[in-house]
Coordinates of C-alpha atoms in Angstrom, one line a residue:
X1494 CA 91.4 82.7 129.1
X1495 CA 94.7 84.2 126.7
X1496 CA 94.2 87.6 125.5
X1497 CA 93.9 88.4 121.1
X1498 CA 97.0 90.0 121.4
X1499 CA 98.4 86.1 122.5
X1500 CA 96.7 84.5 120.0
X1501 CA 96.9 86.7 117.0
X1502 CA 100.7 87.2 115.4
X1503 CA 100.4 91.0 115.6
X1504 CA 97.4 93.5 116.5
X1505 CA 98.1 97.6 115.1
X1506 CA 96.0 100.2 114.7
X1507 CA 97.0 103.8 113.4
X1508 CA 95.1 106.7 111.8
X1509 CA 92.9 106.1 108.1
X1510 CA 93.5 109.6 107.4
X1511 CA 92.1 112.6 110.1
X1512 CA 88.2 110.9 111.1
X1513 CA 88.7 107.2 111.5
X1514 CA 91.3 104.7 113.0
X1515 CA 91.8 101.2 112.0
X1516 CA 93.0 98.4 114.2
X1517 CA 94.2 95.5 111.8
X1518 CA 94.8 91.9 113.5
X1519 CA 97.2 89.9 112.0
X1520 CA 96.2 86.2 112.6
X1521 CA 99.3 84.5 110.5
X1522 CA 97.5 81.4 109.8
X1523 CA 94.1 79.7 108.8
X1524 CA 93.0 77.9 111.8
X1525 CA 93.6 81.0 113.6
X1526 CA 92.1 83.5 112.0
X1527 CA 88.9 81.0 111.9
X1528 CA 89.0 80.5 115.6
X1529 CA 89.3 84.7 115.7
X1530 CA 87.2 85.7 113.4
X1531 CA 84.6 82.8 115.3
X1532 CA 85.2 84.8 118.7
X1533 CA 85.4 88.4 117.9
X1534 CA 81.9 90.2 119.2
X1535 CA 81.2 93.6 117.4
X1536 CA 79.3 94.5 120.2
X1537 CA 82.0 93.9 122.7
X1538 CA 84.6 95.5 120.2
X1539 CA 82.4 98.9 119.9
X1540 CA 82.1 99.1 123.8
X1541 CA 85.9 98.6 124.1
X1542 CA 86.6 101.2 121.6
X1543 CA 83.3 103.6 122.9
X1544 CA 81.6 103.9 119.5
X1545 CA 78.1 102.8 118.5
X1546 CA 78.6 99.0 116.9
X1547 CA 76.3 100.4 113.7
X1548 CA 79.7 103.0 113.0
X1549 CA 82.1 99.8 113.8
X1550 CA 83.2 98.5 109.7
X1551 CA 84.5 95.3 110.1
X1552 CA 86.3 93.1 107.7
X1553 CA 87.3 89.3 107.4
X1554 CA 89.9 89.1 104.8
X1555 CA 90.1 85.5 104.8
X1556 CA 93.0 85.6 101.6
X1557 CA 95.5 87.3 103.8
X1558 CA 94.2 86.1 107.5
X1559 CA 93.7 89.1 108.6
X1560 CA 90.7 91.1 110.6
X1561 CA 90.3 94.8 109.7
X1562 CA 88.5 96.9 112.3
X1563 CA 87.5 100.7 111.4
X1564 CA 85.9 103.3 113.5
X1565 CA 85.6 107.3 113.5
X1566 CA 88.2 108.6 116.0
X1567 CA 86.8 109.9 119.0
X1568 CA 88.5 113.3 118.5
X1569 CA 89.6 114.8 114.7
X1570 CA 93.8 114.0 114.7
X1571 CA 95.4 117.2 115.3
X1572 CA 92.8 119.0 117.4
X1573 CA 93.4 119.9 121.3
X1574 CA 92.1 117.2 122.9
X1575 CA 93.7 114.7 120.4
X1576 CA 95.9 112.1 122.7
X1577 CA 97.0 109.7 120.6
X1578 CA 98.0 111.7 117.1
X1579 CA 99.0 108.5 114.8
X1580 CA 96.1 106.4 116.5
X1581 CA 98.6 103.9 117.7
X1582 CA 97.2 102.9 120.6
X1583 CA 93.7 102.3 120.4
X1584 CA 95.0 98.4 119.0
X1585 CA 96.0 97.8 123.0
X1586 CA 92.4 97.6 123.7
X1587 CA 92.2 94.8 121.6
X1588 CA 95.6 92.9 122.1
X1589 CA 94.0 93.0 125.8
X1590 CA 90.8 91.6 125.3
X1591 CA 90.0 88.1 126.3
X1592 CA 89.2 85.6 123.5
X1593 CA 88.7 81.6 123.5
X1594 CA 92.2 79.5 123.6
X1595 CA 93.0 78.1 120.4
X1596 CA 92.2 74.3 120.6
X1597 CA 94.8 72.0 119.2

């Protein structure tokens, strides 16, 4: 089974400002983002991520084919135990997370 990252043209996340992170997945076409958007589990996302799925936002922007994932970050950016101060790589976790293969 491929992996998002494999499917999707491009998977980022970084900081939405100092409580939240968002992971956006770039599908670069219709049929994919319909086949991602089709596979992605919230439930599985939120246990990836370790958040409770009812803080997970999730948006399907269908104009641009792109997913938009938001969630509060684990640690406020700046403090001590903050590891990851842009929020750059929480979108691995995703990029690695097995998903369908597209059907031609």
């Amino acid at each position: 089974m491929p992996e998002l990252g494999q499917i999707a043209d491009k998977v980022r996340s970084k900081n939405a400002g100092p409580f939240w992170l968002t992971i956006d997945i770039f599908c670069g076409a219709p049929a994919r983002f319909a086949h991602i958007t089709r596979h992605l589990d919230d439930a599985k996302i939120a246990e990836l991520l370790a958040t409770p799925v009812a803080q997970l936002k999730r948006f399907d922007i269908a104009d641009l084919d792109v997913v938009k994932i938001s969630v509060p970050r684990p640690t406020i950016q700046g403090t001590r135990d903050d590891r990851d101060m842009h929020g750059a790589q929480w979108a691995n976790l995703l990029a690695e997370m097995d998903i369908p293969a597209l059907s031609d």
